[in-house]
Coordinates of C-alpha atoms in Angstrom, one line a residue:
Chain B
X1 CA 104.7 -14.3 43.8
X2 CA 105.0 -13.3 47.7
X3 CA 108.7 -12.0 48.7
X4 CA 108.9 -11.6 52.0
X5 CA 112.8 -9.8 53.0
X6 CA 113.9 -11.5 56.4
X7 CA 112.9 -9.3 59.6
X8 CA 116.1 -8.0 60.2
X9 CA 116.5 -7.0 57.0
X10 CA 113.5 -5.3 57.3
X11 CA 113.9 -3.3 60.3
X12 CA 117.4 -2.0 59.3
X13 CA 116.1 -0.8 56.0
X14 CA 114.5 1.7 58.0
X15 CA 115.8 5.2 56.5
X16 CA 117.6 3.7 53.6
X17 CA 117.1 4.6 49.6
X18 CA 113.9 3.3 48.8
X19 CA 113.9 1.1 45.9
X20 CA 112.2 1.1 42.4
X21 CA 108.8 -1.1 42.9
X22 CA 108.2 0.9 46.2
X23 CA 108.5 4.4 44.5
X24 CA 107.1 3.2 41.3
X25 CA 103.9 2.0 43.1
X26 CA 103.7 4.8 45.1
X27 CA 103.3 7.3 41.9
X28 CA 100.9 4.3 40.4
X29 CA 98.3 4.8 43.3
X30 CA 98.9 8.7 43.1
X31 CA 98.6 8.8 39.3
X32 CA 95.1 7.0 40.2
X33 CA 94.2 9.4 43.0
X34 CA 94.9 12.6 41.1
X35 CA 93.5 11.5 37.9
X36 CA 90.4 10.2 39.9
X37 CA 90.0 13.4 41.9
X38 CA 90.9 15.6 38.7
X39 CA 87.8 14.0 37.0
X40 CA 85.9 14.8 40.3
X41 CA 86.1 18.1 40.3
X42 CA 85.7 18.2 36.6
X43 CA 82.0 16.2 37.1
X44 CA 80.9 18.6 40.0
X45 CA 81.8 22.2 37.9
X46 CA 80.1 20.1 35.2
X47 CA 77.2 19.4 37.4
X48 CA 76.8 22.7 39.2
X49 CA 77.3 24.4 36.0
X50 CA 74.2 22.3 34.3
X51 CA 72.1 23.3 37.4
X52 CA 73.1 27.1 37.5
X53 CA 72.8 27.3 33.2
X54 CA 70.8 24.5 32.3
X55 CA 73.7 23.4 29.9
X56 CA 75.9 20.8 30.9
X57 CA 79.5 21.1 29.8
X58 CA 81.1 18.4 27.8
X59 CA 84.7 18.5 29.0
X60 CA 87.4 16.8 26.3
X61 CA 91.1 16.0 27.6
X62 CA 92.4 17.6 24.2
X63 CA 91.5 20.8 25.1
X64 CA 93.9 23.4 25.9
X65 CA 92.1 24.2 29.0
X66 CA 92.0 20.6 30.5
X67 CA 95.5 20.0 29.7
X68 CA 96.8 23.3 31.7
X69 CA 94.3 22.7 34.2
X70 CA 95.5 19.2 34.5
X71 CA 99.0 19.8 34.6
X72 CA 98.5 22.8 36.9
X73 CA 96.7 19.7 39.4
X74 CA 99.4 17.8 39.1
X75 CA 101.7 20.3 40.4
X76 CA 99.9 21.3 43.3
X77 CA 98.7 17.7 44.2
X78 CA 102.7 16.4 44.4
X79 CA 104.0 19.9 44.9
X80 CA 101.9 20.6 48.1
X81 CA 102.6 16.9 49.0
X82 CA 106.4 17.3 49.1
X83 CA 106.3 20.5 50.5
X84 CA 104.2 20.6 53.4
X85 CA 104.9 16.7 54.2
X86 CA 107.8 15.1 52.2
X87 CA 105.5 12.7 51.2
X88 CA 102.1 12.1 48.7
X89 CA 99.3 9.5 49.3
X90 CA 101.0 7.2 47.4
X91 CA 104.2 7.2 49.0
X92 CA 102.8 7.2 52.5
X93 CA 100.9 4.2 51.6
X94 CA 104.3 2.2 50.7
X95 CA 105.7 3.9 53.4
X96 CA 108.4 5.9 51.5
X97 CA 109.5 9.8 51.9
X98 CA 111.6 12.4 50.2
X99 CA 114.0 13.9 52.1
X100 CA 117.3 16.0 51.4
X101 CA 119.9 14.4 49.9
X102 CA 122.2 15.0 53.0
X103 CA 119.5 13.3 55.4
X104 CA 117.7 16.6 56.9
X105 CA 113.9 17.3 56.4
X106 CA 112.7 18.6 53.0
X107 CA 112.4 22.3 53.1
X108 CA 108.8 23.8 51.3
X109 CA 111.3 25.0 48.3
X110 CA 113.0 22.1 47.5
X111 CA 109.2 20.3 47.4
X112 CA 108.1 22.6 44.8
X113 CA 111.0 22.5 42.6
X114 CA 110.8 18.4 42.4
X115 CA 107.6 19.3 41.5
X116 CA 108.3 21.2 38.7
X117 CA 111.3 19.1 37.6
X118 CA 109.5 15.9 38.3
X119 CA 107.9 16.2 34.4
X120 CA 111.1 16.3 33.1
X121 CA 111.9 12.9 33.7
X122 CA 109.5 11.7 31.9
X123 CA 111.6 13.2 28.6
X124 CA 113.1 10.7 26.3
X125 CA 110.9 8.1 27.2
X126 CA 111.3 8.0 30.9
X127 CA 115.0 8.0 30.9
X128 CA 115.1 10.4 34.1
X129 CA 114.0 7.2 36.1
X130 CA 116.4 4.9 34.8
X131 CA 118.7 6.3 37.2
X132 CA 115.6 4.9 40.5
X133 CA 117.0 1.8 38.8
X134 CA 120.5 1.9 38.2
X135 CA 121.5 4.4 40.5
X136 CA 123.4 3.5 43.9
X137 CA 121.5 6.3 45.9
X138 CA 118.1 5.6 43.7
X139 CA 117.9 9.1 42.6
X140 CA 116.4 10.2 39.3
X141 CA 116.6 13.4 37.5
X142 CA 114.0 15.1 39.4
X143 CA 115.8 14.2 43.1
X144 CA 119.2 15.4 41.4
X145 CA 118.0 18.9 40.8
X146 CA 116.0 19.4 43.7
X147 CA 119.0 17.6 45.7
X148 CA 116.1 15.3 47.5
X149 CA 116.4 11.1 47.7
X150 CA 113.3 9.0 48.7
X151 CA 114.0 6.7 52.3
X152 CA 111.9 4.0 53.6
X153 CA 110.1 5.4 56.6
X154 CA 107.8 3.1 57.4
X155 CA 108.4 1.2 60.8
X156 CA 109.2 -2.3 60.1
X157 CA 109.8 -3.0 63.7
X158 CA 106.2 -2.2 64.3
X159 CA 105.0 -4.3 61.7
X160 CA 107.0 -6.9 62.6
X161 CA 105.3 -7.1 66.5
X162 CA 102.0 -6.9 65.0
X163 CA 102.6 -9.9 62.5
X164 CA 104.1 -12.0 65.5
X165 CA 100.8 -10.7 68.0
X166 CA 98.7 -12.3 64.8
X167 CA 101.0 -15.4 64.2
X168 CA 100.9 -15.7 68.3
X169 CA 97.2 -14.7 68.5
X170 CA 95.3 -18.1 68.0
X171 CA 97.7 -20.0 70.4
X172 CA 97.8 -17.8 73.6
X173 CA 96.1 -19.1 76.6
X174 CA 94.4 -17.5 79.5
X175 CA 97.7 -17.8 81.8
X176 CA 99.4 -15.3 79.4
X177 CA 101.7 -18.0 78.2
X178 CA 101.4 -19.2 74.4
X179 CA 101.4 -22.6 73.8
X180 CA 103.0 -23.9 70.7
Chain K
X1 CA 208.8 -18.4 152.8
X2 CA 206.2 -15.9 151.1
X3 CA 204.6 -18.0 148.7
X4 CA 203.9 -20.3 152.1
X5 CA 202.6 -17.0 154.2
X6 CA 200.6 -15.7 151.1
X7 CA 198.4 -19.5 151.6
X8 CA 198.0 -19.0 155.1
X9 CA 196.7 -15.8 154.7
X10 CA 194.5 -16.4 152.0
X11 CA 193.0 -19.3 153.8
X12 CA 192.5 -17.2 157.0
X13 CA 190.7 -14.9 155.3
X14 CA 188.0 -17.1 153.6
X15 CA 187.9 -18.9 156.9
X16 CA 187.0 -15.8 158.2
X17 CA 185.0 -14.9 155.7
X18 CA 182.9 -17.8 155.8
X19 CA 182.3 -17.7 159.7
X20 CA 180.9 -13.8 159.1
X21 CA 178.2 -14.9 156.1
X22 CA 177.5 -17.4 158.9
X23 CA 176.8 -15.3 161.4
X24 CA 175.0 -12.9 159.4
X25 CA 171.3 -12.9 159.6
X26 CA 170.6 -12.1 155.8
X27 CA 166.9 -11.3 156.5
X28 CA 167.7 -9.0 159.2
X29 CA 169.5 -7.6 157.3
X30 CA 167.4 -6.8 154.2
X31 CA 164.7 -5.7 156.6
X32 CA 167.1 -2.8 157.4
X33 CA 167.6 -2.0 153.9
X34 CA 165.0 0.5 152.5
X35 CA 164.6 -1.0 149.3
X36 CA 162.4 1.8 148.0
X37 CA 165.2 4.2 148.7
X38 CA 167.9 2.2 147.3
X39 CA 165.4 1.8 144.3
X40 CA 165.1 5.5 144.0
X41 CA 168.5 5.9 143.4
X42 CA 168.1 3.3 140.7
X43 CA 167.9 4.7 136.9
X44 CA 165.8 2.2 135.4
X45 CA 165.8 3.7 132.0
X46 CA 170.2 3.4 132.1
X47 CA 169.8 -0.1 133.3
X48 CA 167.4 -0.6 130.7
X49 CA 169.4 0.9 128.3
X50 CA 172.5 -1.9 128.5
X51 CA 169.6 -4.8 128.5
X52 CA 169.0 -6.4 125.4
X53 CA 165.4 -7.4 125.4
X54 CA 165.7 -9.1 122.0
X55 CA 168.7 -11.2 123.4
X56 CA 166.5 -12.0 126.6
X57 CA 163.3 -12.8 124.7
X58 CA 165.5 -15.1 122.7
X59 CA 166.0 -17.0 126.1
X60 CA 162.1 -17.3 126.8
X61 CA 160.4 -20.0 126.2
X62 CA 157.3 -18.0 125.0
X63 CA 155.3 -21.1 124.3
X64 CA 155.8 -23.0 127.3
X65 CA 155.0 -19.4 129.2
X66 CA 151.8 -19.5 127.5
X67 CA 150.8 -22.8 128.4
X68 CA 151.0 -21.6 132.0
X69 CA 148.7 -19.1 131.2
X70 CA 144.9 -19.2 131.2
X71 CA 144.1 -17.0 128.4
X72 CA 140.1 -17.5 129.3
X73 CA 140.4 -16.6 132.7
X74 CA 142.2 -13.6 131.7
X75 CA 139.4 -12.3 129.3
X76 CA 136.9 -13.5 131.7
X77 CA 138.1 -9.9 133.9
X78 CA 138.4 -8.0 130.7
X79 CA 135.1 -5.8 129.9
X80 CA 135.4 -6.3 126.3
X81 CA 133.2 -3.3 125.7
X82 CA 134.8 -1.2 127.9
X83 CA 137.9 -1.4 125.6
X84 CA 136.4 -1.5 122.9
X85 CA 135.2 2.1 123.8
X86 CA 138.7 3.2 123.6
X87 CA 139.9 1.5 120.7
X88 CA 139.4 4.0 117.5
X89 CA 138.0 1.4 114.9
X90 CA 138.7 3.6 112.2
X91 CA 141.9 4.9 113.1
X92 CA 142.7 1.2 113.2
X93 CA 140.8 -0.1 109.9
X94 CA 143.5 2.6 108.5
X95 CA 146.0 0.3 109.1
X96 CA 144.6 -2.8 108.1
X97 CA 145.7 -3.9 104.3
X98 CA 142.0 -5.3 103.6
X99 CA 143.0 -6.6 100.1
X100 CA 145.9 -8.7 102.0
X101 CA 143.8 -9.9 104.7
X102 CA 140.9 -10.7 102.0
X103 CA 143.8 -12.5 100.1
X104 CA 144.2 -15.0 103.2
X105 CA 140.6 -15.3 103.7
X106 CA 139.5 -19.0 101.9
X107 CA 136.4 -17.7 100.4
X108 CA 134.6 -21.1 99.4
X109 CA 135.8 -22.5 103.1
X110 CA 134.1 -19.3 104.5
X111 CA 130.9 -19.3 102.9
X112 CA 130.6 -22.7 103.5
X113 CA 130.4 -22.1 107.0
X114 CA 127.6 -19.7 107.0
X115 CA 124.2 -20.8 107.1
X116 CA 122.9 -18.5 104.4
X117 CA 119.0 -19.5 104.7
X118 CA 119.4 -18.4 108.4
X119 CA 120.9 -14.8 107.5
X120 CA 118.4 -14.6 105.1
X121 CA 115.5 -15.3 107.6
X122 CA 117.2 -12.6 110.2
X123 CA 117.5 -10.0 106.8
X124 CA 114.8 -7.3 106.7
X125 CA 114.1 -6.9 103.2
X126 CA 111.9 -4.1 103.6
X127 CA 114.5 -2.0 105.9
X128 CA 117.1 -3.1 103.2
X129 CA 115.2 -1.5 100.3
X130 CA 114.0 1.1 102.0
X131 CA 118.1 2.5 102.9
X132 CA 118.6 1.9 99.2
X133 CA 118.8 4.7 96.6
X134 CA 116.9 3.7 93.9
X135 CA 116.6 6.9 91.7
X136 CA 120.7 6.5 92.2
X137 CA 120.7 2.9 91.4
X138 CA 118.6 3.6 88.1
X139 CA 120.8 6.4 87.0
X140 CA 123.8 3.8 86.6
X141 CA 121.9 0.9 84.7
X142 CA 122.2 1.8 81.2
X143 CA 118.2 0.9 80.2
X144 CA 119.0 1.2 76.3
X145 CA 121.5 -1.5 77.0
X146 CA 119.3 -3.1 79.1
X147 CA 116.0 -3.1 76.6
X148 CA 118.8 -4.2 73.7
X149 CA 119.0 -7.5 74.9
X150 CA 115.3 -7.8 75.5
X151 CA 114.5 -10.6 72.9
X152 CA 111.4 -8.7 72.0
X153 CA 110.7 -11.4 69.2
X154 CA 110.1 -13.9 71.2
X155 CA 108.7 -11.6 74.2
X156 CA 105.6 -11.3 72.0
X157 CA 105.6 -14.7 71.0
X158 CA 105.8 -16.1 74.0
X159 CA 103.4 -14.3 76.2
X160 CA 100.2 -12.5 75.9
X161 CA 101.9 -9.1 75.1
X162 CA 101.2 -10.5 70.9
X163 CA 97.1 -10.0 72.3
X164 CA 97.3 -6.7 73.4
X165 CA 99.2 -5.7 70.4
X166 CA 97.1 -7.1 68.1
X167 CA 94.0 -5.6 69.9
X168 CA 95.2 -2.1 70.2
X169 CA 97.0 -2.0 67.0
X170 CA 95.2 -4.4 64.7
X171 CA 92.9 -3.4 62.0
X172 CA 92.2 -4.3 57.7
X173 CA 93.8 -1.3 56.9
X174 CA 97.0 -1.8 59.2
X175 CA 97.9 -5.3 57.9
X176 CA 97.2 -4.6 54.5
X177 CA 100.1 -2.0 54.6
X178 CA 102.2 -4.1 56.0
X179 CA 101.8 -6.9 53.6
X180 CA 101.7 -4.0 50.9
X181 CA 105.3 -2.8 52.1
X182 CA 107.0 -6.0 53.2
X183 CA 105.9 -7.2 49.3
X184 CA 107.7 -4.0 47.4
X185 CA 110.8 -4.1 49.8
X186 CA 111.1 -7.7 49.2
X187 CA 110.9 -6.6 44.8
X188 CA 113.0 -3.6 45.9
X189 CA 115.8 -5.9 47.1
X190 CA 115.0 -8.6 44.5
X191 CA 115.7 -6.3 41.4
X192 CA 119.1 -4.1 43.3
X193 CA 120.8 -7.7 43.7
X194 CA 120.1 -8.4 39.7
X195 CA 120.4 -4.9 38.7
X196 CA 124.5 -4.9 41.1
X197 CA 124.5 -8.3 39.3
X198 CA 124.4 -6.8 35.7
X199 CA 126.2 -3.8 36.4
X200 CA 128.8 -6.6 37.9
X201 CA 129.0 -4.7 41.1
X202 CA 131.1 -5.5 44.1
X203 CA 129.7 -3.3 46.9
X204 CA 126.5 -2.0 47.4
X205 CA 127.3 1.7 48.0
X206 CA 126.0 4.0 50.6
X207 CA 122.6 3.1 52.1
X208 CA 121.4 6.0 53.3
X209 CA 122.0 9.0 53.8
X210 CA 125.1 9.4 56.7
X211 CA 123.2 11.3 58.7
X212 CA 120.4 9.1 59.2
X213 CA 122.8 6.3 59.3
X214 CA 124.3 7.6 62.0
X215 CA 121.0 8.4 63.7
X216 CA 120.0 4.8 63.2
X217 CA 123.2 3.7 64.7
X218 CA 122.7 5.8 68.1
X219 CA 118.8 4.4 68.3

């Protein structure tokens, strides 16, 4: 299915909440980059440790260790994120950010305390989202303890021009007029 | 008796009279006046004073005067310039009521008269531009205004402009994020109209965050 909101629409969303398939994709590609770079760096000490003892080590996720060390990634990957740039891979792909709830720039604290209370809407099966869904401003659990929301940043105006220059692209003629 | 000596008399007298005016040689005897001395004695400003030049005016025929006159031959000994020399234009533009003259000016009739291609031709564009102040004449456009109505749509569209975007900002990467974006705002706004729908909402609630409405607003 391809949903394309009209232009205007587009560029006035600029700044507004960001909606649930935006922020829920954003943390999909996220979950995939942290988990794939968590079992990076789990393969190289695994590696370097084989070449240095000889003995590789066989890593399993039930361990104690794994599971603090995973959760300890976690928080730095979206702590740091939010902190330092309002924004993780993820969300800088769909083009979203976290900002304070009154509109101003996310301070390094606030970042690192959604980070910590970002786990706890996963409780109760996820019900600390429900409110991305329901929510006017979009805010879940985590966002209304840090005081953050999540805005569209993403210049749509931008996007727009380039997928005009690409529409116009085939039918433009030497003299600088486009012929349609 | 006396009524009949009084008539002789009388008529005597202007019989008399009349011989003596005859007699008199009126020319002789002007040229023995000295008129500048009787003139002299003359106070023209108290003989002014009990003439009513309104009253007299009334009397003269001003346009039949005029047709006597031969207005061309009389400008033809005036040195134009040399009064103008003496004439203050300013002081005298003071006095003039531009609006009301511009009132009984007919415009259309006016500029129909003037041969615009020929002013043009006599107009020295460069000296023109070069007496005007452009860093003055930029400081009163109001450019955001300006670029606002700037259909930049179908500026791109239109022209080669949609190239040179494309060239400098075109890439794999570039338009798959758009088309990534454009898709979850278009599910974003697709699941908030059935989620308001369920929750039977009637407004939509803030947007954003006031600030940054505002700051939208201004840009």
């Amino acid at each position: 299915m391809t949903v394309h909101p009209p232009t205007a629409v587009l560029v006035s969303l600029q700044r507004h909440y960001a909606g649930s398939v935006s922020r829920f994709t954003a943390f999909a590609i996220d979950f995939i980059v942290s988990s794939g770079l968590f079992a990076i760096a789990l393969a190289a000490i695994s590696y370097v440790a084989q070449v240095v003892t000889g003995h590789a080590i066989a890593w399993n996720k039930h361990d104690l260790i794994i599971g603090i060390a995973s959760v300890a990634w976690y928080l730095l990957y979206f702590g740091y994120s939010w902190a330092t740039s309002g924004r993780t891979f993820g969300m800088a792909v769909l083009g979203i950010r976290v900002i304070r709830a009154d509109g101003a720039e996310i301070d390094p604290w606030r970042g690192l305390v959604r980070a910590l209370a970002f786990p706890l809407s996963f409780l109760f099966f996820g019900l600390g989202f429900l409110g991305i869904l329901v929510q006017r401003e979009h805010r879940a659990w985590h966002d209304f303890i840090a005081g953050t929301v999540v805005i569209y940043a993403w210049d749509a105006r931008a996007a727009r021009l380039r997928f005009l220059a690409r529409e116009a692209l085939p039918s433009a003629s030497p003299d600088g007029i486009a012929r349609r | 008796m006396t009524d009949q000596v009084e008539l002789a008399a009388q008529g005597i007298a202007e019989r008399v009279i009349d011989l003596v005016v005859q007699a008199l040689d009126v020319n002789a005897l002007l040229l023995r006046i000295d008129v500048n001395a009787v003139a002299d004695q003359v106070d023209v400003n108290e003989l002014m004073d009990h003439v009513d030049v309104n009253e007299l005016l009334n009397h003269v025929d001003v346009n039949e005067l005029l047709n006597h006159v031969d207005v061309n031959q009389i400008l033809a000994h005036v040195d134009v310039n040399q009064l103008l020399t003496h004439v203050d234009l300013n002081e005298l533009l003071t006095h003039v009521d531009i609006n009301q003259l511009l009132s009984r000016v007919d415009m259309p009739l006016l500029l129909e008269r003037v041969d615009v291609d020929s002013v043009a031709k006599r107009l020295d564009i460069d000296e023109v531009l070069r007496r005007i102040d452009i860093t003055a004449l930029l400081d009163r456009i109001d450019m955001n205004d300006l670029v606002g109505r700037v259909d930049i749509d179908a500026l791109v569209e239109q022209t080669d402009l949609g190239t040179v975007i494309a060239g400098a900002s075109g890439g794999l990467v570039t338009d798959a994020l758009d088309e990534v974006r454009s898709q979850a705002v278009g599910l974003d706004q697709f699941i908030d109209r059935w989620v308001a729908r369920l929750l039977r909402r009637k407004d939509r609630g803030p947007l954003a965050p006031p600030a940054l409405l505002d700051a939208g607003a201004q840009s």
